[in-house]
Coordinates of N, CA, C and O in Angstrom, one line a residue:
M1 N -49.2 29.7 -16.8 CA -48.4 28.5 -16.1 C -48.7 28.2 -15.0 O -49.1 29.3 -14.2
T2 N -48.6 26.9 -14.7 CA -49.0 26.5 -13.1 C -48.0 26.9 -12.4 O -46.8 27.2 -12.7
K3 N -48.2 27.0 -11.1 CA -47.4 27.3 -10.0 C -46.3 26.3 -9.9 O -44.8 26.9 -9.8
S4 N -46.3 25.3 -10.1 CA -44.9 24.1 -10.1 C -44.2 24.6 -11.4 O -42.9 24.1 -11.1
K5 N -44.8 24.7 -12.6 CA -43.9 25.0 -13.6 C -43.1 26.2 -13.5 O -42.0 26.4 -14.0
K6 N -43.5 27.2 -12.9 CA -42.8 28.7 -12.8 C -41.8 28.0 -11.8 O -40.7 28.7 -11.9
K7 N -41.7 27.5 -10.7 CA -40.7 27.1 -9.9 C -39.9 26.3 -10.7 O -38.6 26.8 -10.4
V8 N -40.0 25.4 -11.6 CA -38.9 24.7 -12.4 C -38.4 25.6 -13.3 O -36.9 25.4 -13.4
V9 N -39.0 26.5 -13.9 CA -38.4 27.7 -14.8 C -37.4 28.5 -14.1 O -36.3 28.8 -14.3
A10 N -37.7 29.1 -12.7 CA -37.0 29.9 -12.0 C -35.8 29.1 -11.4 O -34.6 29.6 -11.3
A11 N -35.9 27.7 -11.1 CA -34.8 27.0 -10.6 C -33.7 26.9 -11.7 O -32.6 27.1 -11.5
K12 N -33.9 26.8 -13.0 CA -33.2 26.5 -14.1 C -32.4 27.7 -14.4 O -31.4 27.8 -14.9
K13 N -33.2 28.9 -14.1 CA -32.5 30.2 -14.5 C -31.4 30.4 -13.5 O -30.5 31.0 -13.9
I14 N -31.9 30.1 -12.2 CA -30.9 30.3 -11.2 C -29.5 29.3 -11.3 O -28.6 29.9 -11.3
K15 N -29.6 28.0 -11.9 CA -28.7 27.2 -12.2 C -27.7 27.7 -13.4 O -26.7 27.6 -13.4
G16 N -28.4 28.0 -14.1 CA -27.9 28.6 -15.6 C -27.1 29.9 -15.2 O -26.0 30.2 -16.1
D17 N -27.6 30.8 -14.2 CA -26.7 32.2 -14.1 C -25.7 31.9 -13.3 O -24.9 32.9 -13.3
S18 N -25.6 30.8 -12.6 CA -24.3 30.9 -11.6 C -23.1 30.8 -12.5 O -23.0 29.8 -13.2
P19 N -21.8 31.2 -12.0 CA -20.7 31.1 -12.7 C -20.2 29.7 -12.6 O -20.2 29.3 -11.5
K20 N -19.5 29.1 -13.5 CA -18.9 27.7 -13.3 C -17.8 27.9 -12.4 O -16.9 28.9 -12.6
K21 N -17.6 26.8 -11.7 CA -16.3 26.5 -10.8 C -15.2 26.4 -11.9 O -15.4 25.3 -12.7
P22 N -14.1 27.0 -11.6 CA -13.0 26.4 -12.7 C -12.6 25.3 -12.4 O -12.4 24.9 -11.2
I23 N -12.0 24.5 -13.7 CA -11.5 23.3 -13.4 C -10.1 23.1 -13.2 O -9.3 23.8 -14.0
R24 N -9.2 22.4 -12.4 CA -8.1 22.3 -12.2 C -7.4 21.6 -13.2 O -7.7 20.3 -13.2
P25 N -6.6 22.2 -14.0 CA -6.3 21.2 -15.2 C -4.7 20.4 -14.9 O -4.0 20.2 -15.7
Y26 N -4.6 20.2 -13.7 CA -3.5 19.5 -13.3 C -3.6 18.6 -11.9 O -4.7 19.0 -11.3
P27 N -3.1 17.8 -11.6 CA -3.2 17.1 -10.3 C -3.0 17.8 -9.3 O -2.0 18.5 -9.2
N28 N -3.7 17.7 -8.3 CA -3.6 18.7 -7.0 C -2.6 17.8 -6.0 O -2.3 18.2 -4.9
K29 N -1.9 16.9 -6.4 CA -0.8 15.9 -5.7 C 0.5 15.9 -6.5 O 0.4 16.3 -7.8
T30 N 1.7 15.9 -5.7 CA 2.9 15.7 -6.5 C 3.0 14.4 -7.1 O 2.4 13.3 -6.7
L31 N 4.0 14.3 -8.1 CA 4.3 13.1 -9.0 C 4.8 12.1 -7.7 O 4.7 10.8 -7.5
E32 N 5.5 12.6 -6.6 CA 6.1 11.6 -5.7 C 5.2 10.9 -4.9 O 5.1 9.9 -4.6
E33 N 4.0 11.9 -4.7 CA 3.0 11.2 -3.7 C 2.2 10.3 -4.6 O 1.6 9.2 -4.0
A34 N 1.9 10.6 -5.8 CA 1.2 9.8 -6.6 C 2.1 8.4 -7.1 O 1.3 7.4 -7.1
L35 N 3.3 8.2 -7.0 CA 4.0 7.1 -7.2 C 3.8 6.1 -6.2 O 3.9 4.9 -6.2
K36 N 3.2 6.7 -4.9 CA 3.0 5.5 -4.1 C 2.1 4.4 -4.4 O 2.1 3.3 -3.8
I37 N 1.1 4.8 -5.3 CA 0.0 3.8 -5.8 C 0.9 2.6 -6.7 O 0.6 1.4 -6.5
P38 N 1.5 3.1 -7.6 CA 2.1 1.9 -8.5 C 3.2 1.1 -7.8 O 3.3 -0.1 -7.8
V39 N 3.8 1.9 -6.9 CA 4.8 1.1 -6.1 C 4.2 0.3 -4.9 O 4.7 -1.0 -5.1
A40 N 3.0 0.5 -4.5 CA 2.4 -0.3 -3.7 C 1.8 -1.8 -4.5 O 1.7 -2.7 -4.1
I41 N 1.2 -1.3 -5.7 CA 0.7 -2.4 -6.4 C 1.9 -3.5 -7.1 O 1.7 -4.5 -7.0
R42 N 3.4 -2.8 -7.3 CA 4.3 -3.5 -7.3 C 4.7 -4.4 -6.4 O 4.6 -5.6 -6.3
T43 N 4.8 -4.0 -5.2 CA 5.4 -4.5 -4.1 C 4.5 -5.6 -3.3 O 4.5 -6.6 -2.8
K44 N 3.1 -5.1 -3.4 CA 2.0 -5.9 -2.7 C 1.2 -7.0 -3.4 O 0.8 -8.1 -3.1
N45 N 1.4 -6.8 -5.1 CA 0.7 -7.9 -5.8 C 1.5 -8.0 -7.2 O 0.9 -8.3 -8.1
N46 N 3.0 -7.8 -7.2 CA 3.8 -7.9 -8.2 C 3.3 -7.3 -9.5 O 3.4 -8.0 -10.5
G47 N 2.7 -6.2 -9.2 CA 2.1 -5.3 -10.4 C 0.8 -5.7 -11.1 O 0.6 -5.0 -12.2
N48 N 0.2 -6.9 -10.5 CA -1.0 -7.2 -11.1 C -2.2 -6.2 -10.7 O -1.9 -5.5 -9.5
P49 N -3.2 -5.9 -11.2 CA -4.3 -5.1 -10.8 C -4.8 -5.5 -9.3 O -4.8 -6.9 -9.0
M50 N -5.2 -4.4 -8.5 CA -5.5 -4.8 -7.1 C -6.7 -4.0 -6.7 O -7.1 -3.0 -7.4
A51 N -7.5 -4.6 -5.9 CA -8.9 -4.1 -5.1 C -8.4 -2.6 -4.8 O -7.4 -2.3 -3.9
V52 N -9.4 -1.8 -5.0 CA -9.3 -0.2 -4.8 C -8.7 -0.1 -3.0 O -8.3 0.7 -2.8
A53 N -9.8 -1.1 -2.3 CA -9.5 -0.7 -0.9 C -8.1 -1.4 -0.4 O -7.4 -0.7 0.4
D54 N -7.4 -2.2 -1.1 CA -6.3 -2.7 -0.7 C -5.2 -1.8 -1.2 O -4.2 -1.5 -0.6
V55 N -5.4 -1.1 -2.3 CA -4.3 -0.2 -2.6 C -4.2 0.8 -1.9 O -3.2 1.5 -1.2
A56 N -5.5 1.5 -1.3 CA -5.5 2.6 -0.5 C -4.9 2.3 1.0 O -4.3 3.3 1.5
K57 N -5.2 1.1 1.3 CA -4.6 0.5 2.7 C -3.2 0.6 2.4 O -2.4 1.0 3.1
A58 N -2.5 -0.2 1.4 CA -1.2 -0.4 1.2 C -0.4 0.7 0.9 O 0.9 1.0 1.3
A59 N -0.7 1.7 0.1 CA 0.0 2.8 -0.3 C -0.1 4.0 0.7 O 0.8 4.6 1.0
Y60 N -1.3 4.3 1.3 CA -1.4 5.3 2.3 C -2.0 5.5 3.7 O -2.0 6.0 4.6
Q61 N -2.2 3.8 3.8 CA -3.0 3.6 5.2 C -4.3 4.3 5.4 O -4.6 5.1 6.4
L62 N -4.9 4.4 4.2 CA -6.3 5.1 4.2 C -7.3 4.1 4.0 O -6.9 3.3 3.5
K63 N -8.8 4.4 4.0 CA -9.9 4.0 3.3 C -10.0 4.4 2.2 O -9.6 5.5 1.9
H64 N -10.4 3.6 1.3 CA -10.7 3.8 -0.2 C -11.6 5.1 -0.3 O -11.8 5.9 -1.6
T65 N -12.6 5.3 0.7 CA -13.5 6.2 0.5 C -13.1 7.5 1.0 O -13.8 8.5 1.1
N66 N -11.8 7.7 1.5 CA -11.2 8.8 2.3 C -11.1 9.8 0.9 O -10.5 9.5 0.0
N67 N -11.4 11.2 1.2 CA -11.4 12.1 0.2 C -9.8 12.3 -0.2 O -9.6 12.6 -1.6
K68 N -9.0 12.1 0.5 CA -7.6 12.3 0.3 C -7.0 11.2 -0.8 O -6.3 11.5 -1.6
F69 N -7.6 10.0 -0.5 CA -7.4 8.9 -1.5 C -8.0 9.4 -2.8 O -7.2 8.8 -3.8
F70 N -9.2 9.9 -2.8 CA -9.7 10.3 -4.1 C -8.8 11.0 -5.1 O -8.4 10.6 -6.1
Y71 N -8.1 11.9 -4.3 CA -7.2 13.1 -5.1 C -5.9 12.2 -5.3 O -5.2 12.6 -6.3
L72 N -5.4 11.2 -4.5 CA -4.2 10.5 -4.8 C -4.3 9.6 -5.8 O -3.6 9.6 -6.7
A73 N -5.4 9.1 -6.2 CA -5.8 8.3 -7.1 C -5.9 8.9 -8.4 O -5.4 8.2 -9.4
A74 N -6.7 9.7 -8.4 CA -6.8 10.7 -9.4 C -5.5 11.2 -10.2 O -5.3 11.3 -11.0
A75 N -4.6 11.7 -9.4 CA -3.4 12.1 -9.4 C -2.5 11.0 -10.3 O -2.0 11.4 -11.1
A76 N -2.3 9.7 -9.6 CA -1.6 8.8 -10.1 C -2.3 8.4 -11.8 O -1.7 8.3 -12.6
R77 N -3.7 8.5 -11.7 CA -4.1 8.5 -13.2 C -3.6 9.6 -13.9 O -3.2 9.4 -15.1
D78 N -3.6 10.9 -13.6 CA -3.6 11.9 -14.6 C -2.1 11.8 -14.8 O -1.7 12.4 -15.9
Y79 N -1.2 11.6 -14.0 CA 0.3 11.4 -14.3 C 0.7 10.0 -15.4 O 1.6 10.2 -15.7
G80 N -0.4 9.4 -15.6 CA -0.2 8.4 -16.5 C 0.1 7.3 -16.0 O 0.7 6.4 -16.6
L81 N 0.3 6.9 -14.5 CA 0.9 5.8 -13.9 C -0.3 4.7 -13.6 O 0.3 3.6 -13.7
T82 N -1.4 4.8 -13.5 CA -2.1 3.9 -13.2 C -3.8 4.1 -14.1 O -4.0 5.1 -14.6
I83 N -4.5 3.1 -14.0 CA -5.8 3.0 -14.7 C -6.8 2.9 -13.6 O -6.8 1.6 -13.1
G84 N -7.7 3.5 -13.4 CA -8.8 3.3 -12.2 C -8.6 4.2 -11.2 O -7.7 5.1 -11.2
T85 N -9.9 4.5 -10.5 CA -9.8 5.2 -9.4 C -10.6 4.5 -8.2 O -10.8 3.5 -8.2
R86 N -10.7 5.5 -7.4 CA -11.6 4.8 -6.1 C -12.9 4.4 -6.7 O -13.5 3.8 -5.9
Y87 N -13.5 4.7 -7.4 CA -14.8 4.4 -8.1 C -14.9 3.4 -9.1 O -15.8 2.6 -9.3
T88 N -13.4 2.6 -9.3 CA -13.4 1.3 -10.0 C -13.1 0.1 -9.0 O -12.7 0.4 -8.0
E89 N -13.5 -1.1 -9.6 CA -13.4 -2.1 -8.7 C -11.8 -2.2 -8.3 O -11.4 -2.7 -7.5
K90 N -10.9 -2.2 -9.5 CA -9.5 -2.1 -9.4 C -8.8 -1.2 -9.8 O -9.3 -0.7 -10.5
I91 N -7.6 -1.0 -9.4 CA -6.4 0.0 -10.0 C -5.4 -0.9 -10.6 O -5.0 -1.7 -10.0
E92 N -5.2 -0.6 -11.7 CA -3.8 -1.2 -12.5 C -2.8 -0.4 -12.9 O -3.2 0.8 -13.0
L93 N -1.7 -0.9 -13.1 CA -0.7 -0.2 -13.6 C -0.8 0.1 -15.0 O -1.2 -0.6 -16.0
A94 N -0.6 1.6 -15.6 CA -0.8 2.1 -17.0 C 0.6 1.6 -17.3 O 1.6 1.2 -16.7
P95 N 0.9 1.7 -18.6 CA 1.8 1.2 -19.3 C 3.4 2.1 -18.6 O 4.5 1.4 -18.3
L96 N 3.2 3.4 -18.5 CA 3.9 4.0 -18.0 C 4.3 3.9 -16.5 O 5.7 3.9 -16.2
G97 N 3.3 3.5 -15.8 CA 3.7 3.1 -14.3 C 4.6 1.9 -14.5 O 5.3 1.7 -13.3
K98 N 4.0 0.9 -15.2 CA 4.7 -0.2 -15.1 C 6.3 -0.2 -15.5 O 7.1 -0.8 -15.1
E99 N 6.7 0.8 -16.4 CA 7.9 1.1 -16.7 C 8.8 1.8 -15.6 O 9.9 1.7 -15.8
I100 N 8.2 2.6 -15.0 CA 8.8 3.0 -13.7 C 8.9 2.1 -12.8 O 10.1 2.0 -12.2
V101 N 8.0 1.3 -12.2 CA 8.3 0.7 -10.8 C 8.9 -0.6 -11.5 O 9.6 -1.2 -10.7
F102 N 8.8 -1.1 -12.7 CA 10.1 -2.2 -13.1 C 11.0 -1.7 -13.9 O 11.8 -2.7 -14.5
A103 N 11.4 -0.4 -13.7 CA 12.7 -0.1 -14.7 C 13.8 -1.0 -14.3 O 14.2 -1.4 -13.1
Q104 N 14.8 -1.2 -15.4 CA 15.7 -1.7 -15.2 C 17.3 -1.2 -14.6 O 18.0 -1.8 -13.8
D105 N 17.0 0.1 -14.4 CA 17.9 1.1 -13.9 C 17.4 2.3 -13.5 O 16.5 2.9 -13.7
E106 N 18.3 3.1 -12.9 CA 17.9 4.4 -12.1 C 17.6 5.3 -13.3 O 16.8 6.4 -13.2
A107 N 18.5 5.3 -14.4 CA 18.4 6.3 -15.4 C 17.0 6.1 -16.1 O 16.5 7.1 -16.6
S108 N 16.7 4.9 -16.7 CA 15.4 4.6 -17.0 C 14.2 5.1 -16.3 O 13.3 5.6 -16.8
K109 N 14.5 4.4 -14.9 CA 13.4 5.1 -14.0 C 13.1 6.9 -14.1 O 11.9 7.3 -14.1
R110 N 14.2 7.5 -13.9 CA 14.2 9.1 -14.0 C 13.6 9.4 -15.3 O 12.9 10.3 -15.3
Q111 N 13.9 9.0 -16.2 CA 13.4 9.3 -17.4 C 11.8 9.0 -17.7 O 11.1 9.8 -18.2
K112 N 11.6 7.9 -17.3 CA 10.0 7.7 -17.5 C 9.2 8.6 -16.4 O 8.1 8.6 -16.5
Q113 N 9.8 8.9 -15.4 CA 9.1 9.8 -14.3 C 9.1 11.2 -15.0 O 8.1 11.9 -14.6
L114 N 10.2 11.6 -15.7 CA 9.9 13.0 -16.3 C 8.8 13.0 -17.3 O 8.2 13.8 -17.6
E115 N 8.9 11.5 -18.0 CA 7.8 11.5 -19.1 C 6.4 11.8 -18.3 O 5.7 12.2 -19.0
S116 N 6.5 11.2 -17.2 CA 5.0 11.5 -16.4 C 4.6 12.7 -16.1 O 3.6 13.3 -16.4
F117 N 5.5 13.3 -15.6 CA 5.5 14.7 -15.2 C 5.1 15.6 -16.7 O 4.1 16.6 -16.5
F118 N 5.7 15.5 -17.6 CA 5.5 16.1 -18.8 C 4.1 15.7 -19.5 O 3.5 16.2 -20.5
S119 N 3.5 14.4 -19.0 CA 2.4 14.1 -19.7 C 0.9 15.0 -19.2 O 0.2 14.8 -19.9
V120 N 1.4 15.9 -18.1 CA 0.3 16.9 -17.7 C 0.5 18.1 -18.8 O 1.7 18.8 -18.2
D121 N -0.3 18.3 -19.3 CA 0.1 19.4 -20.4 C 0.3 20.6 -19.8 O 1.3 21.3 -20.2
I122 N -0.3 21.4 -18.9 CA 0.0 22.4 -18.4 C 1.5 22.4 -17.6 O 2.2 23.3 -17.6
F123 N 1.9 21.4 -17.1 CA 3.3 21.3 -16.2 C 4.2 21.4 -17.6 O 5.4 22.2 -17.4
K124 N 4.0 20.7 -18.8 CA 5.0 20.7 -19.9 C 5.1 22.2 -20.4 O 6.3 22.7 -20.6
R125 N 3.8 22.6 -20.6 CA 4.0 24.0 -21.2 C 4.6 25.2 -20.3 O 5.3 25.9 -20.9
V126 N 4.4 24.9 -19.0 CA 4.9 26.0 -18.3 C 6.3 25.8 -18.0 O 7.2 26.8 -17.9
Y127 N 6.6 24.5 -18.1 CA 8.1 24.2 -18.0 C 8.8 24.8 -19.3 O 9.9 25.2 -19.2
E128 N 8.3 24.6 -20.5 CA 8.8 25.0 -21.7 C 8.9 26.6 -21.8 O 10.0 26.9 -22.2
H129 N 7.9 27.1 -21.1 CA 8.0 28.6 -20.9 C 9.0 29.2 -20.3 O 9.8 30.2 -20.7
Y130 N 9.2 28.6 -19.1 CA 10.3 29.2 -18.1 C 11.7 28.2 -18.1 O 12.7 29.0 -17.8
G131 N 11.8 27.2 -18.6 CA 12.8 26.5 -18.6 C 13.3 26.0 -17.6 O 14.3 25.5 -17.6
S132 N 12.4 26.1 -16.4 CA 12.9 25.4 -15.1 C 11.5 25.8 -14.2 O 10.7 26.4 -14.5
A133 N 12.1 25.5 -12.8 CA 11.0 25.9 -12.0 C 11.3 27.3 -11.1 O 11.0 27.8 -10.3
N134 N 12.4 27.5 -11.9 CA 12.6 29.4 -11.2 C 11.8 30.2 -12.1 O 11.9 30.6 -13.0
F135 N 10.5 30.7 -11.0 CA 9.6 31.4 -11.6 C 10.0 32.9 -11.2 O 10.6 33.3 -10.1
P136 N 9.5 33.9 -11.9 CA 9.5 35.4 -11.5 C 8.6 35.5 -10.2 O 8.1 34.8 -9.7
E137 N 8.8 36.9 -9.7 CA 7.9 37.3 -8.5 C 6.6 36.8 -8.5 O 6.0 37.0 -10.0
K138 N 6.0 36.6 -7.7 CA 4.6 36.1 -7.6 C 3.7 37.1 -8.5 O 2.6 36.3 -9.4
E139 N 3.6 38.2 -8.5 CA 2.5 39.1 -9.4 C 2.9 38.6 -10.8 O 2.0 38.5 -11.5
F140 N 4.1 38.8 -11.2 CA 4.3 38.4 -12.5 C 3.9 37.2 -13.1 O 3.3 36.6 -14.2
L141 N 4.1 35.9 -12.4 CA 4.0 34.7 -12.4 C 2.4 34.5 -12.4 O 2.0 33.9 -13.4
A142 N 1.8 35.0 -11.5 CA 0.0 35.0 -11.6 C -0.5 35.6 -12.9 O -1.3 35.0 -13.6
N143 N 0.1 36.8 -13.3 CA -0.2 37.3 -14.8 C 0.1 36.4 -15.7 O -0.8 36.0 -16.6
T144 N 1.3 35.7 -16.0 CA 1.4 34.9 -16.9 C 0.8 33.4 -17.1 O 0.2 33.0 -18.1
L145 N 0.5 32.8 -15.6 CA -0.2 31.7 -15.6 C -1.9 32.1 -16.0 O -2.3 31.4 -16.7
Q146 N -2.1 33.2 -15.7 CA -3.6 33.6 -16.2 C -3.7 33.9 -17.7 O -4.5 33.3 -18.6
S147 N -2.7 34.7 -18.4 CA -3.0 35.2 -19.6 C -2.2 34.1 -20.5 O -3.0 34.0 -21.6
E148 N -1.2 33.6 -20.2 CA -0.8 32.6 -21.4 C -1.3 31.2 -21.1 O -1.2 30.6 -22.0
F149 N -1.5 30.6 -19.9 CA -1.9 29.5 -19.7 C -3.5 29.2 -19.3 O -3.9 28.3 -19.2
G150 N -4.2 30.4 -19.1 CA -5.6 30.4 -18.7 C -5.8 29.7 -17.4 O -7.0 29.2 -17.1
L151 N -4.9 29.6 -16.6 CA -5.2 29.0 -15.2 C -5.9 30.3 -14.4 O -5.5 31.2 -14.1
A152 N -6.9 29.8 -13.5 CA -7.6 30.5 -12.8 C -6.8 30.8 -11.7 O -6.3 30.2 -11.2
A153 N -7.1 32.2 -11.2 CA -6.2 32.7 -10.3 C -6.4 32.1 -8.8 O -5.6 31.9 -8.1
E154 N -7.3 31.3 -8.4 CA -7.7 30.4 -7.4 C -6.6 29.3 -7.2 O -6.3 28.8 -6.0
F155 N -6.0 29.0 -8.3 CA -5.0 28.0 -8.5 C -3.7 28.0 -8.5 O -2.7 27.3 -8.5
H156 N -3.4 29.5 -8.7 CA -1.9 29.9 -8.8 C -1.1 29.5 -7.6 O 0.2 28.7 -8.3
D157 N -1.4 29.6 -6.4 CA -0.2 29.4 -5.4 C -0.3 27.7 -5.2 O 1.1 27.2 -5.2
E158 N -1.4 26.9 -5.5 CA -1.4 25.5 -5.3 C -0.4 24.9 -6.3 O 0.5 24.2 -6.4
F159 N -0.8 25.5 -7.7 CA 0.1 25.0 -9.0 C 1.5 25.4 -8.9 O 2.1 24.4 -9.0
A160 N 2.0 26.4 -8.4 CA 3.2 26.7 -8.1 C 4.1 26.0 -7.4 O 5.1 25.3 -7.4
N161 N 3.3 25.6 -6.2 CA 3.9 24.6 -5.1 C 4.0 23.5 -5.8 O 5.3 22.7 -5.5
I162 N 2.9 22.6 -6.4 CA 3.1 21.4 -6.8 C 4.1 21.1 -8.0 O 4.9 20.4 -8.1
F163 N 4.2 22.3 -8.7 CA 5.1 22.4 -9.8 C 6.5 22.3 -9.4 O 7.4 21.5 -9.8
K164 N 6.7 23.2 -8.2 CA 8.0 23.3 -7.9 C 8.6 22.0 -7.2 O 9.7 21.5 -7.2
A165 N 7.7 21.3 -6.1 CA 7.8 20.3 -5.8 C 8.3 18.9 -7.1 O 9.2 18.4 -6.6
N166 N 7.3 19.0 -7.7 CA 7.8 18.1 -9.0 C 9.1 18.4 -9.4 O 9.8 17.3 -9.7
C167 N 9.5 19.6 -9.9 CA 10.8 19.6 -10.3 C 11.9 19.3 -9.4 O 13.0 18.8 -9.8
K168 N 11.7 19.6 -8.3 CA 12.7 19.2 -7.1 C 12.9 17.7 -6.9 O 14.0 17.3 -7.0
F169 N 11.6 17.2 -7.1 CA 11.7 15.5 -7.1 C 12.4 14.9 -8.1 O 13.4 14.1 -8.2

């Protein structure tokens, strides 16, 4: 084997041996934060698809290249509110996002927001398990999140904070 082939084989072994970084199975922003995108699309463009740079500025006073906007746009998509991210030309309202921002009354809006929250599988399953945002002590919550829901330990605190904030909202 030539010297260059040995380097390639060694590099592949190193990459293959490294543990995979756990994937966050929920948006790392709250529903309240994510709703700013569909609200901006409704108020600034009457609900029509909008250029990503304009959405970022209208909703958060950010540039569309800002990492914070990346997570906010991804959260809006993950909650089922929008279609598109900072990597698309435009962001548009998803059907659920339209139903929220064009709701006829507060009760309908609230129901659709709940639907949006529960569209995130792990939020729905944890809520069904506990029946609310009243969690047990941190140690026991961590055990349940890991064993029952397969949530990596590094996400436990963040998950609990986002979940509680969503329930409060």
